[in-house]
mmCIF file of C-alpha atoms in Angstrom:
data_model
loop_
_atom_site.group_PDB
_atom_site.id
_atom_site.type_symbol
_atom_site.label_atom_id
_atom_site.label_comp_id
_atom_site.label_asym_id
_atom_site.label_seq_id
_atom_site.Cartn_x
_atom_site.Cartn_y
_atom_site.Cartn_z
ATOM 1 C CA UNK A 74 10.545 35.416 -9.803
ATOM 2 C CA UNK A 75 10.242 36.482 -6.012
ATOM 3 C CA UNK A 76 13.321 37.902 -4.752
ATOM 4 C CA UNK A 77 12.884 35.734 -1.110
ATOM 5 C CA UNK A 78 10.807 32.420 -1.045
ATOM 6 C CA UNK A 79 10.822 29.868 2.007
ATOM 7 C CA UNK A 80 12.832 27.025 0.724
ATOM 8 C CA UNK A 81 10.702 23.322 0.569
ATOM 9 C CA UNK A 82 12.035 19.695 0.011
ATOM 10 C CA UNK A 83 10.788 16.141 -0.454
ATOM 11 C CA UNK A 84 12.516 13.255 -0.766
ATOM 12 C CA UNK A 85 11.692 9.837 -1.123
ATOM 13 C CA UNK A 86 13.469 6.092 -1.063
ATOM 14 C CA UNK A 87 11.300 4.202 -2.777
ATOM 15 C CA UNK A 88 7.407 2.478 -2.616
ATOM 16 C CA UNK A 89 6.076 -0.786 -2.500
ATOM 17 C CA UNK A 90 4.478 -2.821 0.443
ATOM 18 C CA UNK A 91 4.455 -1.976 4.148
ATOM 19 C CA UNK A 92 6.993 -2.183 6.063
ATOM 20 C CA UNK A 93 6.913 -4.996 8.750
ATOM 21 C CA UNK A 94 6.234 -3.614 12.327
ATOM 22 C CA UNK A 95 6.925 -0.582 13.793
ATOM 23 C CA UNK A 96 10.828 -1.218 14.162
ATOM 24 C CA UNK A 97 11.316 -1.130 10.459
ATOM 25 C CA UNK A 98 9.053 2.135 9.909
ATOM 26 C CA UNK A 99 11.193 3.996 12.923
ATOM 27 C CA UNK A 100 14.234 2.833 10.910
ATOM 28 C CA UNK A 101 13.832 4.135 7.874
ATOM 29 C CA UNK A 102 12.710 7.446 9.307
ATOM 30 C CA UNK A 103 15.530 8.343 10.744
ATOM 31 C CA UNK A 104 17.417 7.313 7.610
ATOM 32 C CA UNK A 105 14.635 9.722 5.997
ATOM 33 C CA UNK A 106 15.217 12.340 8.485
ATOM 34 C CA UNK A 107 18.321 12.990 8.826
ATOM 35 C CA UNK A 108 18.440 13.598 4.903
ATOM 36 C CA UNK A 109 16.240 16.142 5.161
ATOM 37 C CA UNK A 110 17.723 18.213 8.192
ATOM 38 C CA UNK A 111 20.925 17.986 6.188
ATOM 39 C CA UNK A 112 19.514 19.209 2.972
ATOM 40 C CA UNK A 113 17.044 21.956 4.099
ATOM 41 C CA UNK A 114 20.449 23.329 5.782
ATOM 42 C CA UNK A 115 21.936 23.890 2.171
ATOM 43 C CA UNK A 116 18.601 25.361 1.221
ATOM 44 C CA UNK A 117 18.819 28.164 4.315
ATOM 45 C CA UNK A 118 22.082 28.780 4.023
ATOM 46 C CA UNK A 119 21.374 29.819 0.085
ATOM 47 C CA UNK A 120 22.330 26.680 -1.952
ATOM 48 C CA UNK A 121 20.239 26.522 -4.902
ATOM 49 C CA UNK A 122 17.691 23.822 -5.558
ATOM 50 C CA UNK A 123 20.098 21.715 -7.587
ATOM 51 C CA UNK A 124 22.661 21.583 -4.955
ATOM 52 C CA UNK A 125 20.040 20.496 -2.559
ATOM 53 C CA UNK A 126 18.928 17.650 -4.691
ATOM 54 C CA UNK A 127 22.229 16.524 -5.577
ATOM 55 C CA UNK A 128 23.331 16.621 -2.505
ATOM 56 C CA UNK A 129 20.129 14.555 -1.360
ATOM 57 C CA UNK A 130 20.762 11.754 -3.755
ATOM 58 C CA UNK A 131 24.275 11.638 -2.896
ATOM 59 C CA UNK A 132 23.264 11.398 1.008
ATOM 60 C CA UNK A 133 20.301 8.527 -0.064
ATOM 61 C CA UNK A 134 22.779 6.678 -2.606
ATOM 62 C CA UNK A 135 25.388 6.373 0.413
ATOM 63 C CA UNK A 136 22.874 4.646 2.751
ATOM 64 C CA UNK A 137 22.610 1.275 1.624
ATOM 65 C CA UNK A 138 19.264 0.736 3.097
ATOM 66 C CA UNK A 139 18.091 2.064 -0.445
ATOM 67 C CA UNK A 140 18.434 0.944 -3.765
ATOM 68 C CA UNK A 141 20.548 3.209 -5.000
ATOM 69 C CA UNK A 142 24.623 3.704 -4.698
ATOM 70 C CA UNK A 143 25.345 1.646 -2.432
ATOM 71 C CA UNK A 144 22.906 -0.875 -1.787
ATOM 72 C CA UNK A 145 21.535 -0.974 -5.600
ATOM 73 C CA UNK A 146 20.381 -4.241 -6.441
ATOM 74 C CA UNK A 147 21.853 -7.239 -8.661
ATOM 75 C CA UNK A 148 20.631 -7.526 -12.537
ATOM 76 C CA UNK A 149 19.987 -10.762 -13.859
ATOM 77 C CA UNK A 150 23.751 -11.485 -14.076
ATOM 78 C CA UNK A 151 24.550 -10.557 -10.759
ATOM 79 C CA UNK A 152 26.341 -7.134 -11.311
ATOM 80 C CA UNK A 153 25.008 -3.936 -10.312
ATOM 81 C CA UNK A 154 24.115 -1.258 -12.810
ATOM 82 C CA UNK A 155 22.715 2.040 -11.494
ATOM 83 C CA UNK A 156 20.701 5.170 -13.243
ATOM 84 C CA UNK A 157 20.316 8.586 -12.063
ATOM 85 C CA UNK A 158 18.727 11.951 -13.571
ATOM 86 C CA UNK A 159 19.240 15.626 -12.623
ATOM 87 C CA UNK A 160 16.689 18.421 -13.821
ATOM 88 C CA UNK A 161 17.140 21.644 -13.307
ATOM 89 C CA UNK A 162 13.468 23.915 -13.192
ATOM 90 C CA UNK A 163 14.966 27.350 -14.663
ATOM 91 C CA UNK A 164 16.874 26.065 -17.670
ATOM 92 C CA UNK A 165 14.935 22.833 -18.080
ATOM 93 C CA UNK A 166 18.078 20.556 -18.501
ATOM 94 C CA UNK A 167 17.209 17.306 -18.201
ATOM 95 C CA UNK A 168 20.639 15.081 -17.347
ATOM 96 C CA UNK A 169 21.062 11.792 -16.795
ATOM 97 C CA UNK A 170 22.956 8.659 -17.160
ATOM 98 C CA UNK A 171 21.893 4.612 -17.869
ATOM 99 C CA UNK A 172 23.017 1.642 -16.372
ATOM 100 C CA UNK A 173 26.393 2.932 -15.263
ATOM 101 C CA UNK A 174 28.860 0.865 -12.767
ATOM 102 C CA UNK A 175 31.473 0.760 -10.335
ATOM 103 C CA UNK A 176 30.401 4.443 -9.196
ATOM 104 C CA UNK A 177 29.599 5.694 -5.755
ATOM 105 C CA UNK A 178 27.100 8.589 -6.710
ATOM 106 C CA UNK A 179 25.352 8.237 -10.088
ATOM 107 C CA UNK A 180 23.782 11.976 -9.309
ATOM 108 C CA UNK A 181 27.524 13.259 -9.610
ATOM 109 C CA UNK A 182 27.596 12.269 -13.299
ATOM 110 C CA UNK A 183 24.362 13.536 -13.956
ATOM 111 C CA UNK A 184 25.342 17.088 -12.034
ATOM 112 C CA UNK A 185 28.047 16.785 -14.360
ATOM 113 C CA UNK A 186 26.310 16.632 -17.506
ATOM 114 C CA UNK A 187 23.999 19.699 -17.140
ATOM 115 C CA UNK A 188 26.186 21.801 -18.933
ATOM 116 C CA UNK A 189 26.942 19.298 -21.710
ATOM 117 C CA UNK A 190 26.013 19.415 -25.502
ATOM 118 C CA UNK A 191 24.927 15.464 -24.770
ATOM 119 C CA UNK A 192 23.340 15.447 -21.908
ATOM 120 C CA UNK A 193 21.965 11.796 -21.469
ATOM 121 C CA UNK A 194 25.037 8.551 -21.871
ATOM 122 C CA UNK A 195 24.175 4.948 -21.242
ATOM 123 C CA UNK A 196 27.195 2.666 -19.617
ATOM 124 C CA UNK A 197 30.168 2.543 -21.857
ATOM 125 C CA UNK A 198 29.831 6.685 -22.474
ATOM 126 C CA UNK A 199 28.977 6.929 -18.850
ATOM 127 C CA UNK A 200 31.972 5.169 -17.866
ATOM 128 C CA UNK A 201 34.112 6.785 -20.078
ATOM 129 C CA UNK A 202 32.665 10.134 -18.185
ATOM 130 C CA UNK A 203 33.513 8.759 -15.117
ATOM 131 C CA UNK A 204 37.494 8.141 -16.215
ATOM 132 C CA UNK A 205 37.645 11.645 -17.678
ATOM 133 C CA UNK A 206 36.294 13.577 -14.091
ATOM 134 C CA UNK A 207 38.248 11.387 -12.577
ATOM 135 C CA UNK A 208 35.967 9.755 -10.422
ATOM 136 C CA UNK A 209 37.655 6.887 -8.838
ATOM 137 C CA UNK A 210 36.340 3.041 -8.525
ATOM 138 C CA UNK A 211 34.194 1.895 -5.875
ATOM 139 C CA UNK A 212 32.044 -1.175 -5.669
ATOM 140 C CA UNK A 213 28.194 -0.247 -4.736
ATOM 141 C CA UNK A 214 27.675 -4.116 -3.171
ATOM 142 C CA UNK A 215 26.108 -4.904 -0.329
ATOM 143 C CA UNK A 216 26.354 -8.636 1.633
ATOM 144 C CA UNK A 217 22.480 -8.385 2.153
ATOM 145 C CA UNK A 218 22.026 -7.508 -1.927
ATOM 146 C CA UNK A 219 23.942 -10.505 -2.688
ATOM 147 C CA UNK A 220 22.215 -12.467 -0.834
ATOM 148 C CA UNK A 221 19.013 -11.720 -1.968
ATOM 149 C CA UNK A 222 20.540 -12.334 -5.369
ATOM 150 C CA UNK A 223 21.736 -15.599 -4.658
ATOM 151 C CA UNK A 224 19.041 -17.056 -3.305
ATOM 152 C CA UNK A 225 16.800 -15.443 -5.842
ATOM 153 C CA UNK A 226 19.290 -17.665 -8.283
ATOM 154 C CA UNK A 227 18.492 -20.808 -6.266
ATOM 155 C CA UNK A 228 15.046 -20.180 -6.919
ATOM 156 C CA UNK A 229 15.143 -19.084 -11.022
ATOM 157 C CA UNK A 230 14.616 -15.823 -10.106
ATOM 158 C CA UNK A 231 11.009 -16.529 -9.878
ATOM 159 C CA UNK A 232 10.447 -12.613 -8.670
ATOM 160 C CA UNK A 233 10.195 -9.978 -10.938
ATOM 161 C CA UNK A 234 11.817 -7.304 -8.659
ATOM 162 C CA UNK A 235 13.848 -7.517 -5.359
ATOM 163 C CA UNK A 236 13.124 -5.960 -2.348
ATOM 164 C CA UNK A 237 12.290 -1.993 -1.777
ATOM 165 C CA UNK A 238 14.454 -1.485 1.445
ATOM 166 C CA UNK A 239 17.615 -3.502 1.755
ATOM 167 C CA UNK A 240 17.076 -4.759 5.148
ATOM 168 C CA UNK A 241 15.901 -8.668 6.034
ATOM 169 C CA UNK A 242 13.432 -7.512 8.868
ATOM 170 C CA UNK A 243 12.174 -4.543 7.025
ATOM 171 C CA UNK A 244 9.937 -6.031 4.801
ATOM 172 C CA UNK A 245 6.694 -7.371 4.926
ATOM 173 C CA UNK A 246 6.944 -10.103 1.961
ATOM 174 C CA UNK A 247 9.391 -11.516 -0.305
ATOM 175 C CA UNK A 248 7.785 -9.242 -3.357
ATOM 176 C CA UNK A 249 7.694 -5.798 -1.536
ATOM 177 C CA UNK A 250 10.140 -3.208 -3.924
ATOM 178 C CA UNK A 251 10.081 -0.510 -6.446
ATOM 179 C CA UNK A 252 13.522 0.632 -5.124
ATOM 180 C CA UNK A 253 14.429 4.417 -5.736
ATOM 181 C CA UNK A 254 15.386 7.410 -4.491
ATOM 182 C CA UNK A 255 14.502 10.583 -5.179
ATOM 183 C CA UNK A 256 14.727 14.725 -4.155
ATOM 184 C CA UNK A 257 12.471 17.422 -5.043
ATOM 185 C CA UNK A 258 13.384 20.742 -3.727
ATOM 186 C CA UNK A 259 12.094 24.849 -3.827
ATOM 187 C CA UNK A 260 15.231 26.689 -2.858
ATOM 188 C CA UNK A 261 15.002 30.564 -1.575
ATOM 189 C CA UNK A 262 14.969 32.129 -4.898
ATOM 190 C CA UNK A 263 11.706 30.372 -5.871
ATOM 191 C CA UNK A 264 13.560 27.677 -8.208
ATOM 192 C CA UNK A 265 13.132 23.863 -8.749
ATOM 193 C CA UNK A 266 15.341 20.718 -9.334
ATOM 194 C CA UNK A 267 14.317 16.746 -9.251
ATOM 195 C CA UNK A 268 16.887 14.131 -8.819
ATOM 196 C CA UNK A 269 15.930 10.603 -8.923
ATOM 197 C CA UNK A 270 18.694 7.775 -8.484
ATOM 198 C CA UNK A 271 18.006 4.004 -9.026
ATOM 199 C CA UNK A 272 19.589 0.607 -8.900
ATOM 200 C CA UNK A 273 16.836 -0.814 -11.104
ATOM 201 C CA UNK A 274 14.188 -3.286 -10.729
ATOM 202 C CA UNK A 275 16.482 -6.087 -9.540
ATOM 203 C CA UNK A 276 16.928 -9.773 -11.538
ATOM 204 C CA UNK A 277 16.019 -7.678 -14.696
ATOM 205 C CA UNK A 278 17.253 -8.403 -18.302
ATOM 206 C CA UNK A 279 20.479 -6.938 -19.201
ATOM 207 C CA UNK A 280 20.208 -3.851 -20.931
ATOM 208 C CA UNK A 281 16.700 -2.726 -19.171
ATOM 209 C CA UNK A 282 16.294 1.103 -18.713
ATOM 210 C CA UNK A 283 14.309 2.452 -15.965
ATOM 211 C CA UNK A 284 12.492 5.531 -15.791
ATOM 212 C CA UNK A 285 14.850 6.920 -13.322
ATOM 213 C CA UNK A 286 16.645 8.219 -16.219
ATOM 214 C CA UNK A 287 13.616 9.266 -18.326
ATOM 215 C CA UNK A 288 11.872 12.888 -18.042
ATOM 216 C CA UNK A 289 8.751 10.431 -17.824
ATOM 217 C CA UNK A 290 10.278 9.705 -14.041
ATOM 218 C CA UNK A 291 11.607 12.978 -13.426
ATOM 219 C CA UNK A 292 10.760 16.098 -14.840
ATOM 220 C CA UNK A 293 11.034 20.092 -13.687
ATOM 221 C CA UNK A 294 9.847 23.030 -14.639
ATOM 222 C CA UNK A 295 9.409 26.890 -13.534
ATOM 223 C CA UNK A 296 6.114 25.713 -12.408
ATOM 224 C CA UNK A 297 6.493 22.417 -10.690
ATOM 225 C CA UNK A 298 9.371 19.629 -10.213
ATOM 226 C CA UNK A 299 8.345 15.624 -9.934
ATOM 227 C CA UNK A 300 10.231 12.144 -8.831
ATOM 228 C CA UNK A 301 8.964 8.913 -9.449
ATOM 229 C CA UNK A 302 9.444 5.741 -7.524
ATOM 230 C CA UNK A 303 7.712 2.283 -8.816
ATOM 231 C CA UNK A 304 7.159 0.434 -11.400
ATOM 232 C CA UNK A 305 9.658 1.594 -14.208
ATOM 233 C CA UNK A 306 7.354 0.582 -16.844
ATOM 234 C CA UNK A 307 4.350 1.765 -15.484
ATOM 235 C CA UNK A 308 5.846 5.215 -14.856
ATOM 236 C CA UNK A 309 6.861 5.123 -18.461
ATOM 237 C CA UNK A 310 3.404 4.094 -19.951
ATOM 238 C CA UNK A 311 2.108 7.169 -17.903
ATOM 239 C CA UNK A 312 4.448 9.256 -18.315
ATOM 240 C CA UNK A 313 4.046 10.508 -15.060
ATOM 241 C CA UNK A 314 6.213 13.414 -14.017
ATOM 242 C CA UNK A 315 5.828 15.442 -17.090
ATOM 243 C CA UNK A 316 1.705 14.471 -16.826
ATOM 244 C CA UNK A 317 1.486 16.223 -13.357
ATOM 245 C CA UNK A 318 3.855 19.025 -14.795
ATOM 246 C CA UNK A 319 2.525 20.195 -17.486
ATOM 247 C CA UNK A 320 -0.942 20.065 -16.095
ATOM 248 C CA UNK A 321 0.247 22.668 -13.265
ATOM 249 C CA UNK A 322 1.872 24.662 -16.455
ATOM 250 C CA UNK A 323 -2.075 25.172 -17.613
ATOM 251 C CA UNK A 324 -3.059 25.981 -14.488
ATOM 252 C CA UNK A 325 -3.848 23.416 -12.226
ATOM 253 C CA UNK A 326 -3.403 23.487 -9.187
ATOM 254 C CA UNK A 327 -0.113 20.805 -7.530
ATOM 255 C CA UNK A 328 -2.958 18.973 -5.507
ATOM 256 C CA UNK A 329 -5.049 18.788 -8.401
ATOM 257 C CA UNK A 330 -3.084 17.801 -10.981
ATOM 258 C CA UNK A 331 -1.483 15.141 -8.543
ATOM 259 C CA UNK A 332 -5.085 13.729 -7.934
ATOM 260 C CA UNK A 333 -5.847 13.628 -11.378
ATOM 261 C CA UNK A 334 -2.791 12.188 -12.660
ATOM 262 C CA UNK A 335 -3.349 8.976 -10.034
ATOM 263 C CA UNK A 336 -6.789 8.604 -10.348
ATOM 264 C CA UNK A 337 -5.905 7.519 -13.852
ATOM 265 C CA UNK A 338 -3.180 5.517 -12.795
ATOM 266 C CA UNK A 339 -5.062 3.956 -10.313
ATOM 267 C CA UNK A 340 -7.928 3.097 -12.983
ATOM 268 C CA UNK A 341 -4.812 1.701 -15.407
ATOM 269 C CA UNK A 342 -3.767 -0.351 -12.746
ATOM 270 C CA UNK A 343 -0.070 1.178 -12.473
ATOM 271 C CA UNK A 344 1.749 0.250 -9.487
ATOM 272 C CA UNK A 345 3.885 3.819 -8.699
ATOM 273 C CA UNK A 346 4.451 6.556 -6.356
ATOM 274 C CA UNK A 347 5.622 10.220 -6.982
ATOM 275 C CA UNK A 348 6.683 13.579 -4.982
ATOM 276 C CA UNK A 349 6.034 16.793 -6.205
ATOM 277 C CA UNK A 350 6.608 20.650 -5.345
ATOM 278 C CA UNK A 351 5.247 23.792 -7.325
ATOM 279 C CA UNK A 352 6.499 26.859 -7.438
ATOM 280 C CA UNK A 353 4.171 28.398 -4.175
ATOM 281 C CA UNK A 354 5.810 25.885 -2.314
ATOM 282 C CA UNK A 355 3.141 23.565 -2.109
ATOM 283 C CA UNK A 356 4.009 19.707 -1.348
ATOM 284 C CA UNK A 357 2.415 17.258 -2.575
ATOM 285 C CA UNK A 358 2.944 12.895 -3.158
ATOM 286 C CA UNK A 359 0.593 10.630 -4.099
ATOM 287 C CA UNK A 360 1.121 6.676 -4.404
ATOM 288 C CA UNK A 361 -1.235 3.770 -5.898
ATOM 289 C CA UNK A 362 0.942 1.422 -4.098
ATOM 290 C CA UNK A 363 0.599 0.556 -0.288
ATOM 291 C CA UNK A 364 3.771 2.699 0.935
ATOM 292 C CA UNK A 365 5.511 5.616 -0.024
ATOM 293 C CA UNK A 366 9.053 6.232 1.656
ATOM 294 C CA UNK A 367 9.009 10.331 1.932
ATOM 295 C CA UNK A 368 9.295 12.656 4.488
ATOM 296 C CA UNK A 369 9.493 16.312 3.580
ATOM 297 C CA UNK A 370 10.356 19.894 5.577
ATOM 298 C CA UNK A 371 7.257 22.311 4.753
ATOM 299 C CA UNK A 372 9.550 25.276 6.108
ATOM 300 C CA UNK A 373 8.250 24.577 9.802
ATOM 301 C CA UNK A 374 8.344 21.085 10.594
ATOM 302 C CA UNK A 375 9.299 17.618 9.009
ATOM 303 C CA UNK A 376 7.304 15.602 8.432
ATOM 304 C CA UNK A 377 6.374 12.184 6.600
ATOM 305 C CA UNK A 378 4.430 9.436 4.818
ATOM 306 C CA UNK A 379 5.023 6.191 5.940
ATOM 307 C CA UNK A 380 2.266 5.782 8.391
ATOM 308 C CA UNK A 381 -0.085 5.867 5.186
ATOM 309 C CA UNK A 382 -0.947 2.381 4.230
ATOM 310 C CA UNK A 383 -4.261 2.897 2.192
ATOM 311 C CA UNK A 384 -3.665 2.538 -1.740
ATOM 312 C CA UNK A 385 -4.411 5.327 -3.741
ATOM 313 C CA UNK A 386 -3.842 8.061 -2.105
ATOM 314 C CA UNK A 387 -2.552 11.686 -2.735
ATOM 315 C CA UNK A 388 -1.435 14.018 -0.043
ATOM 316 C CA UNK A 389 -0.724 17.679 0.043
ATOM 317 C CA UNK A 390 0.486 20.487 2.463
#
């Protein structure tokens, strides 16, 4: 492991069709932004790579212009239930928990189950987790979510997802989300973490499980760290982040194994978007849908992707 590394970080807040005019793209960049500056401070000052990401998803799951936290999205029966996952690169722990409530940060419950013998609880054990840190009530609803949910009622919930950025002028058609958040991160001591945090699909059955909370959504290694934003179901029937990392683990290269890894989702006809960081400190993202919410710090300069409106395509630096 190299004794000094320049830290990296990714983050994203979700993918699905463009945002409308240039008002809505300046928005949610310096919502991205200001994450990042935040974040890449921890990772100077010596936090490790988990710290980073948790403290990424916390920052993303408090602005409720994502669908995460605050902000998440109403389930079929109009109450909000929210997953989040933690892995960390050097031990491998995957974390996570599934469909919890009434809970400001889902990414604190995750944090806190790294060192736990169970490691992954779904609502009622989640909840139960909650009462035992201590973590008090709060109510992650938005005005704009329930609105969206209501008149999504009116209408027999005729959509099979709500919308990707929680704001009315932001977006470009009624059908434009795969709501998630998500934090990748290289920290100075050459080690990875992934956090992703969802609110789920919106208007979805009671009981569905995204892949927010699967290793197929987010997955780390020594080698390389992924978070997935999309399509639950189609991230699951790739199995995405593990796909890209474990490809790197026999020796492809990030950019490669991120091409790859979408050219095939692309030819299944997956709808999905993904950030990724190896252990050089390579960046990488790659999206089959028409935006991608990430901006990134490559140890210089910040930068993003949401000027990027082609499908298909995977980007590196």
């Amino acid at each position: 492991m190299n004794s000094k590394v320049q830290p990296k970080l990714i983050i994203h807040g979700g993918a699905g069709s463009s945002l409308q005019g240039k008002g809505g793209v300046e928005k949610v960049r310096r919502s991205l932004y200001k994450v990042v500056e935040e974040v890449y401070s921890v990772l100077m000052s010596g936090g490790t790579a988990s710290e980073a990401v948790v403290k990424g998803c916390q920052m993303l799951e408090d602005d409720p212009c994502f669908n995460a936290g605050t902000g998440s999205v109403l389930q079929s029966d109009g109450q909000v239930r929210m997953s989040a996952a933690l892995m960390d690169g050097i031990t491998q722990s995957f974390s996570g928990v599934i469909n919890i409530t009434r809970i400001q940060n889902p990414i604190d419950l995750a944090k806190a189950l790294q060192s736990s013998s169970d490691r992954v609880l779904s609502d009622y054990g989640a909840a139960e987790l909650a009462r035992e840190l201590q973590i008090p009530s709060y109510n992650p609803l938005t005005d704009l979510r329930l609105e969206e949910w209501l008149q999504e009622r009116q209408d027999n919930f005729k959509k099979t997802m709500a919308g990707v950025v929680a704001e009315k002028e932001l977006v470009s058609n009624g059908n434009a989300g795969r709501g998630t958040i998500g934090v990748v991160a290289l920290d100075s001591q050459g080690n990875l973490s992934a956090g992703t945090s969802t609110g789920g699909k919106g208007f979805e059955r009671i009981g569905r499980v995204s892949d927010s909370a699967m290793p197929a959504g987010n997955y780390a290694t020594k080698d390389a760290a992924v978070s997935c934003t999309g399509i639950g179901e189609d991230i699951i029937d790739e199995c995405l982040a593990p796909r890209v990392v474990v490809r790197v683990g026999d020796g492809m290269t990030l950019q490669d194994a991120m091409q790859r890894s979408f050219n095939e989702s692309h030819q299944n006809k997956r709808d999905l978007g993904a950030i990724a960081l190896d252990a050089k400190g390579t960046i990488a993202w790659g999206k089959t849908s028409e935006v991608l919410l990430a901006a990134y710090h490559n140890g210089e300069k910040i930068g993003d992707t949401l000027d990027e409106s082609e499908e298909m395509q995977v980007g590196c630096c």
